[in-house]
mmCIF file of C-alpha atoms in Angstrom:
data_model
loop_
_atom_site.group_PDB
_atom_site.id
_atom_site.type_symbol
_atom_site.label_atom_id
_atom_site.label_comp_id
_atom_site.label_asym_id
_atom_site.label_seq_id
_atom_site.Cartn_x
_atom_site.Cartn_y
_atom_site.Cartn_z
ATOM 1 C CA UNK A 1 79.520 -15.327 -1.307
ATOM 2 C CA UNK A 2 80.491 -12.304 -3.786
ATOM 3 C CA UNK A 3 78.165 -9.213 -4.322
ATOM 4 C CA UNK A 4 77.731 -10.327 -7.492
ATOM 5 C CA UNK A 5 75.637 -13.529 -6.703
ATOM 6 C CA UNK A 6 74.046 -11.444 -3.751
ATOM 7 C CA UNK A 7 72.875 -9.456 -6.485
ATOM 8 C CA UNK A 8 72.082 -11.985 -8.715
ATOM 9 C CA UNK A 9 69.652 -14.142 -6.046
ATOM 10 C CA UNK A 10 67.677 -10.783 -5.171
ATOM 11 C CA UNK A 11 67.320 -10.599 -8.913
ATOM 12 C CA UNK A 12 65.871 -14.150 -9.792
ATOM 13 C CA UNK A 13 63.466 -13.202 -6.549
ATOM 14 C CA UNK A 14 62.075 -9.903 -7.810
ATOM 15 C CA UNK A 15 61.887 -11.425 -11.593
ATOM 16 C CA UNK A 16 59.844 -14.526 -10.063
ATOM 17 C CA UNK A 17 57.186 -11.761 -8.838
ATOM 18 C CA UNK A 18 56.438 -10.077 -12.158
ATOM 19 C CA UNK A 19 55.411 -10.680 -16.102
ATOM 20 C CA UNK A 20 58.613 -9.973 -18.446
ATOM 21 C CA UNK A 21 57.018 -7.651 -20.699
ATOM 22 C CA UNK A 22 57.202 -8.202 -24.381
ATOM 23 C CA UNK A 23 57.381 -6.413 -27.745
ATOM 24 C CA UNK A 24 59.064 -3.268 -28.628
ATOM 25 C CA UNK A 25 62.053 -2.685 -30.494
ATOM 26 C CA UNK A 26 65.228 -0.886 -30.322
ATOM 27 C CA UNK A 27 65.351 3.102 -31.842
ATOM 28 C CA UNK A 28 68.243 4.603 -33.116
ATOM 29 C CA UNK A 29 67.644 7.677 -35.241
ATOM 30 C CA UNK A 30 70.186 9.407 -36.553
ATOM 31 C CA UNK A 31 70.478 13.405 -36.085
ATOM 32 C CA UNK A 32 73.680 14.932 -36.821
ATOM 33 C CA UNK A 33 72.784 18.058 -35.068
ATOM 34 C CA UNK A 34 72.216 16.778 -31.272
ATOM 35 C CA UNK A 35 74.695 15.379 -28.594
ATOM 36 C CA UNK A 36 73.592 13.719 -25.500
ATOM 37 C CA UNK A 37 75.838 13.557 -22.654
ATOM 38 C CA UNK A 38 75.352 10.882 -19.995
ATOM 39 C CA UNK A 39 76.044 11.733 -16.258
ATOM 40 C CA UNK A 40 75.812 10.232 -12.786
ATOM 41 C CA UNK A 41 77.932 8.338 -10.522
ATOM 42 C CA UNK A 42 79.534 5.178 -9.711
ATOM 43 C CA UNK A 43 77.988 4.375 -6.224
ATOM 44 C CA UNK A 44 77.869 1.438 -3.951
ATOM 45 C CA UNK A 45 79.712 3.604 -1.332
ATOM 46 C CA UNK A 46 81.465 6.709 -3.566
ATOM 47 C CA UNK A 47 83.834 4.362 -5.888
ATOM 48 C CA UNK A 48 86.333 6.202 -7.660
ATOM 49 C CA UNK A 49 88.464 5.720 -10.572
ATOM 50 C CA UNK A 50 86.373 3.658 -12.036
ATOM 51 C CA UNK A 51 86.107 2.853 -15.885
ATOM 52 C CA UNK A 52 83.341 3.551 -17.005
ATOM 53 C CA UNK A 53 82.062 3.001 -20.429
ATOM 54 C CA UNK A 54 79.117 3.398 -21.987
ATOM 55 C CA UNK A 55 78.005 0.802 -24.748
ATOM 56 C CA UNK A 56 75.133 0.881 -27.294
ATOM 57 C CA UNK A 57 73.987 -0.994 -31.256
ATOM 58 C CA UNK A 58 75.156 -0.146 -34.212
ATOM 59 C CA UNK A 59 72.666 -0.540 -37.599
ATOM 60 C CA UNK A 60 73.700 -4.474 -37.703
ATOM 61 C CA UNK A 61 72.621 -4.930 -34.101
ATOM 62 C CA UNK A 62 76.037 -5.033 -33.318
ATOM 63 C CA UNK A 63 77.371 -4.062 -29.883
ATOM 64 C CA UNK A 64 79.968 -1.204 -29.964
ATOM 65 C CA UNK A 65 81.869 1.070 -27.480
ATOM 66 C CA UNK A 66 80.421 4.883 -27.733
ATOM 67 C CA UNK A 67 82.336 6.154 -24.608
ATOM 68 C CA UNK A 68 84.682 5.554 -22.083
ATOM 69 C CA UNK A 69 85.624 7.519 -18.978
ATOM 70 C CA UNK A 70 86.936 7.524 -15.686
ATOM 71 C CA UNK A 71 85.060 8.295 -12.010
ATOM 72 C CA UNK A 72 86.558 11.688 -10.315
ATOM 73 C CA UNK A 73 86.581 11.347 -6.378
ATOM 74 C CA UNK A 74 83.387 12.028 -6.028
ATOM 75 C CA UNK A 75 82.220 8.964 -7.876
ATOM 76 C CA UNK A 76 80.865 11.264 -10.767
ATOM 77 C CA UNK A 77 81.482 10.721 -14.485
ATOM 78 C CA UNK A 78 80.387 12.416 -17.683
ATOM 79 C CA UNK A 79 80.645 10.600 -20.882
ATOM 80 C CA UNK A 80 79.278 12.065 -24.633
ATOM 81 C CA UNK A 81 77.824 9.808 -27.255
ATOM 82 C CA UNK A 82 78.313 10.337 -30.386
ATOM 83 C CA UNK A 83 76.389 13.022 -32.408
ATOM 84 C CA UNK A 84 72.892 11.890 -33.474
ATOM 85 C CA UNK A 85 73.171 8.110 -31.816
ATOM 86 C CA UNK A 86 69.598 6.936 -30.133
ATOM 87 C CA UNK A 87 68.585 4.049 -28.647
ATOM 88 C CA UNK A 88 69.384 1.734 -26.000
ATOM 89 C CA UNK A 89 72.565 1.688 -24.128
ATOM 90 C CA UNK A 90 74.188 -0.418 -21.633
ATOM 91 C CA UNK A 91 76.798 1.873 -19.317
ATOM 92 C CA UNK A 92 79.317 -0.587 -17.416
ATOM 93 C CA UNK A 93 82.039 0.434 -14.437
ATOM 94 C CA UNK A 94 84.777 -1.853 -14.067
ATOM 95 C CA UNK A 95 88.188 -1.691 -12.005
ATOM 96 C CA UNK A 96 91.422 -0.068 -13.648
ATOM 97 C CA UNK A 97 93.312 -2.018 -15.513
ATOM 98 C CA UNK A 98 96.387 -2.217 -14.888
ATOM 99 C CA UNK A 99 95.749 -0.113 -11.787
ATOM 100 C CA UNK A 100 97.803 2.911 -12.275
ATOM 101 C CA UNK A 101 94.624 4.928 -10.525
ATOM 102 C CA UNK A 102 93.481 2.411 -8.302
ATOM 103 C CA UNK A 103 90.070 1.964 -8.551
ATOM 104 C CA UNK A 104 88.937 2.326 -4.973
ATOM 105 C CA UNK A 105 85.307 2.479 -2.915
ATOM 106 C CA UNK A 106 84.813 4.136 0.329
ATOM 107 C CA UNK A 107 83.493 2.181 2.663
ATOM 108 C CA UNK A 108 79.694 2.608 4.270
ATOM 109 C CA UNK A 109 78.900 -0.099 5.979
ATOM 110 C CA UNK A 110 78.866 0.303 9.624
ATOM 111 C CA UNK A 111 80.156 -2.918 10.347
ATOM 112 C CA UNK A 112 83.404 -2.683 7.771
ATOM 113 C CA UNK A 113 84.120 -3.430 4.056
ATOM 114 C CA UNK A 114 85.346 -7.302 2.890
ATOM 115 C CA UNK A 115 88.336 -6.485 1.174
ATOM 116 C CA UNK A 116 89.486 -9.497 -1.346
ATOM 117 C CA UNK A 117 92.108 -10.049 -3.323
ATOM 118 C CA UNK A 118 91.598 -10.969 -7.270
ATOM 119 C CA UNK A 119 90.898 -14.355 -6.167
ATOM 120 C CA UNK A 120 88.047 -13.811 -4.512
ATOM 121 C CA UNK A 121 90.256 -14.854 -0.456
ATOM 122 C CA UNK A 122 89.562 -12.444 2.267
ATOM 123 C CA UNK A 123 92.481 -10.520 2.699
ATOM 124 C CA UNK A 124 91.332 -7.435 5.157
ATOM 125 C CA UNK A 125 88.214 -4.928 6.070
ATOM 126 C CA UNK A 126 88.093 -1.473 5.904
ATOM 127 C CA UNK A 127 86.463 0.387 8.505
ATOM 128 C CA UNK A 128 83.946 3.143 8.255
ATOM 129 C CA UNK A 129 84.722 6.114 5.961
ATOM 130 C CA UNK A 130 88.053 4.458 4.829
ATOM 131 C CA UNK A 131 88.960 3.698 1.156
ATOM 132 C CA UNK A 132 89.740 0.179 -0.062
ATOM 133 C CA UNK A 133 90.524 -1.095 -3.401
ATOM 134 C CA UNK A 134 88.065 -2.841 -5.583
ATOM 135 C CA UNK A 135 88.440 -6.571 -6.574
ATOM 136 C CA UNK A 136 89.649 -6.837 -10.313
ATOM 137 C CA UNK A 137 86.301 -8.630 -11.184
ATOM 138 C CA UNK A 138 83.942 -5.065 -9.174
ATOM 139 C CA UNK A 139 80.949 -4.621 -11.809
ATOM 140 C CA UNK A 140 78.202 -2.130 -11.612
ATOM 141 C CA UNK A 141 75.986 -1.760 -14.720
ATOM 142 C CA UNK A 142 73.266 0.398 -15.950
ATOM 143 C CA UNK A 143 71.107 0.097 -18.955
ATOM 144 C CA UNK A 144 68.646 3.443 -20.741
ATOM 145 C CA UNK A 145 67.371 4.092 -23.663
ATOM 146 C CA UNK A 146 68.485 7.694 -25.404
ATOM 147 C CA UNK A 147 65.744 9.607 -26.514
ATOM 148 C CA UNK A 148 67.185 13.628 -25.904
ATOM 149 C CA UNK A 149 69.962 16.116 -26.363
ATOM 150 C CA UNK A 150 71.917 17.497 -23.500
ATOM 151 C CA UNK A 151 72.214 15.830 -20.502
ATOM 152 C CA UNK A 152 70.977 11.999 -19.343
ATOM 153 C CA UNK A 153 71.092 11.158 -15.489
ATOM 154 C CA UNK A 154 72.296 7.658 -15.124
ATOM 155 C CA UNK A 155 73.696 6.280 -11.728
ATOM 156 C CA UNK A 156 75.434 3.254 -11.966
ATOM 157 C CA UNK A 157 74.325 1.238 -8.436
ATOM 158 C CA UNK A 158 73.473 -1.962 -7.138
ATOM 159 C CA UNK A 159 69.556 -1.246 -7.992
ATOM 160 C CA UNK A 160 70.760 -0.232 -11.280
ATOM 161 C CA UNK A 161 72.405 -3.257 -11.945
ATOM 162 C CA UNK A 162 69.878 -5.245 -10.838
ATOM 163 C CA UNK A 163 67.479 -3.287 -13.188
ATOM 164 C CA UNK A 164 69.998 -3.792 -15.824
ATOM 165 C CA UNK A 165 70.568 -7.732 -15.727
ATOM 166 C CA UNK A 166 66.759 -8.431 -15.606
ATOM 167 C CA UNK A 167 66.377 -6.340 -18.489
ATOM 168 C CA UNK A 168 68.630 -8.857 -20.379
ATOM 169 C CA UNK A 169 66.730 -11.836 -19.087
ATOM 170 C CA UNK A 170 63.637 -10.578 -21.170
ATOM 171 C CA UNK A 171 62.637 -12.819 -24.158
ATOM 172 C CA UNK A 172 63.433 -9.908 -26.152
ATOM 173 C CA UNK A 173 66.191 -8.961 -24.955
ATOM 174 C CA UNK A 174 67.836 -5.713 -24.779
ATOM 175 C CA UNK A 175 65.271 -2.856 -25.993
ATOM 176 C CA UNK A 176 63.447 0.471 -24.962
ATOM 177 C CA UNK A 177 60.796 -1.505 -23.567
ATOM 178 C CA UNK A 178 62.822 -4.103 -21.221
ATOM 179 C CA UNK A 179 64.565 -1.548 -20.302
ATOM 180 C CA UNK A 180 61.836 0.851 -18.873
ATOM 181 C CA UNK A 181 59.932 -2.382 -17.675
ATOM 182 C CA UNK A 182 62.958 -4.093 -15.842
ATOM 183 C CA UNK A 183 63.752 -0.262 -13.972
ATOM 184 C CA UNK A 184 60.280 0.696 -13.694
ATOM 185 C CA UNK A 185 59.911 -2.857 -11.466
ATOM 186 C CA UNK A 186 63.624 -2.295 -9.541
ATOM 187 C CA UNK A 187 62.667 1.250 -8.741
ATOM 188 C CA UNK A 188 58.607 0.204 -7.345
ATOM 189 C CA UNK A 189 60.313 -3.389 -5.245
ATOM 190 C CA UNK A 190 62.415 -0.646 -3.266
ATOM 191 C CA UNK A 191 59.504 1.937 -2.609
ATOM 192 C CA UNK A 192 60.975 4.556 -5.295
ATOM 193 C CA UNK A 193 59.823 5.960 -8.707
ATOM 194 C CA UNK A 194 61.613 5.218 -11.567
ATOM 195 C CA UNK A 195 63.145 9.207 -11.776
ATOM 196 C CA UNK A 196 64.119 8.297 -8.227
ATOM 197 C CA UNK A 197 67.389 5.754 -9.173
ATOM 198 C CA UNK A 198 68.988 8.410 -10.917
ATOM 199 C CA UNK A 199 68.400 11.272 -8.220
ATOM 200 C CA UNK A 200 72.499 13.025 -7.198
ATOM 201 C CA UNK A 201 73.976 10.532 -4.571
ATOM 202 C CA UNK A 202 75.932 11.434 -1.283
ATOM 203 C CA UNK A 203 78.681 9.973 0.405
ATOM 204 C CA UNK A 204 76.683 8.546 3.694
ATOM 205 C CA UNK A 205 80.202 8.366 5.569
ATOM 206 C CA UNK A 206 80.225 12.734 5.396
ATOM 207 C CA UNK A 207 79.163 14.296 8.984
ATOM 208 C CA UNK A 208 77.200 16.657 6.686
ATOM 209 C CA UNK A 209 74.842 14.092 4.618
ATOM 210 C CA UNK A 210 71.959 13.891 6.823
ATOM 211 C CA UNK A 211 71.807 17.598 6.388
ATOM 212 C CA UNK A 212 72.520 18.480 2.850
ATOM 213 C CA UNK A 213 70.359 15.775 1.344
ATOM 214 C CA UNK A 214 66.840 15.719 0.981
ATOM 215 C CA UNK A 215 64.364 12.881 1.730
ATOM 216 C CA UNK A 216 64.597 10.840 -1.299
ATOM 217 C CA UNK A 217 68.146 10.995 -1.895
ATOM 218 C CA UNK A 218 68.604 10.520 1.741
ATOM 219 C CA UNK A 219 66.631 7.005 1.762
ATOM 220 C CA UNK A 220 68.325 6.401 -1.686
ATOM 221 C CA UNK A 221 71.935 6.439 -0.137
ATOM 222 C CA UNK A 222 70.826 5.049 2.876
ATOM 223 C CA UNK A 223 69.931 2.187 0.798
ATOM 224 C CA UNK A 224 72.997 1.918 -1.154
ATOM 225 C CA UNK A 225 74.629 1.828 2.365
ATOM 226 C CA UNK A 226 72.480 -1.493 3.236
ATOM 227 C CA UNK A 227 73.445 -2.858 0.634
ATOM 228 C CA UNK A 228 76.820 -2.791 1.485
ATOM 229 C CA UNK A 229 76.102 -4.030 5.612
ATOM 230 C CA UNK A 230 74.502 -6.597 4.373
ATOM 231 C CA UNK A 231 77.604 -7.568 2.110
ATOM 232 C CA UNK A 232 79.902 -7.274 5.169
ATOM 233 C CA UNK A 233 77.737 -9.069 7.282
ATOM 234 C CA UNK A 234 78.268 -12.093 4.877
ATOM 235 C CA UNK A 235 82.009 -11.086 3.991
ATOM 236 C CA UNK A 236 81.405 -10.319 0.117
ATOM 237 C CA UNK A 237 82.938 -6.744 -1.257
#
């Protein structure tokens, strides 16, 4: 079983608990003067080189590329929009390709990493701490709405992703209100708030984390972490 359909069941579950909400509509305003930058990292375990590119609508509805990007080592990434856009945005991270950067994870799972080839065949694990490269198909998505200049936080996670492929299931689709809704929900089903999924991230595999991070972030990369046991103890990366 792949992460992705891991993902996907715990998804269906949480949705099958609450009330899509309804109504609202997308905002883009234009203002030439004001640049937002969008920051936060690529984390399932610190994954880097990483493409990540950030995605929102133009005036037809139509869905267009605003930035692309790579993860440093650290996971991080900083992508600018373009001057005055608003609105909803969908930020996806996706493998190298063709890998002349490898994009590679680190592994936190206590019990080892599944490490597949690009058709989806178990090829090795990874221990504890150790990098391993990403399958060609690795996805980790993120959807927000723009509403300021300067900087936006937005992690790109498993809780993240999980926030942002409910948000598409909404009979609306796509807008400022799915989107709060769907990562308001994510954010309460794992005891956080929603400010909480875009708190800094550290690497759980350091010898310093426990004592450089604070509560929330600890229990927020502690999580991250069980996500990825629980992938190893069913062999998906």
């Amino acid at each position: 079983m792949r992460l992705r359909t891991f993902l996907r069941t715990s998804l269906l579950a949480l949705a099958a608990l609450a009330l899509a909400a309804c109504g609202g509509g997308s905002d883009q305003t234009v203002d030439p003067g004001s640049t937002t930058t969008l920051e936060g990292a690529v984390f399932k375990g610190v994954t880097r080189n990483a493409v990540v590119t950030a995605w929102g609508f133009n005036d037809d509805g139509e869905l267009v590329e605003l930035a692309s990007g790579t993860s440093s080592a650290n996971g991080g990434f900083s992508l600018t929009l373009p001057a005055g856009y608003r609105g909803v945005i969908r930020i996806v991270a996706t493998a190298s390709q063709p890998p002349a950067a490898p994009t590679e994870m680190r592994c936190d799972a206590p019990s080892g990493c599944a490490v597949h080839d690009n058709d989806g065949n178990l090829v090795d694990t990874a221990d504890f701490g150790e990098w391993f490269p990403v399958a060609a198909d690795f996805s980790l998505r993120a959807v927000a709405t723009v509403t300021l200049n300067g900087i936006q936080m937005v992690n790109l996670t498993p809780l993240s992703t999980l926030a942002a492929d409910w948000a598409a299931l909404y009979p609306q689709g796509l807008d400022a209100s799915s989107v709060l809704d769907a990562n308001t929900r994510i954010a309460a089903a794992f005891g956080f708030q929603l400010a909480d999924l875009n708190l800094p991230l550290h690497d759980v595999t350091d010898p310093l984390f426990a004592g450089i991070a604070d509560s929330k972030t600890l229990r927020l990369s502690l999580l991250m972490a069980a996500f990825a046991e629980v992938a190893a103890q069913n062999h998906v990366s």
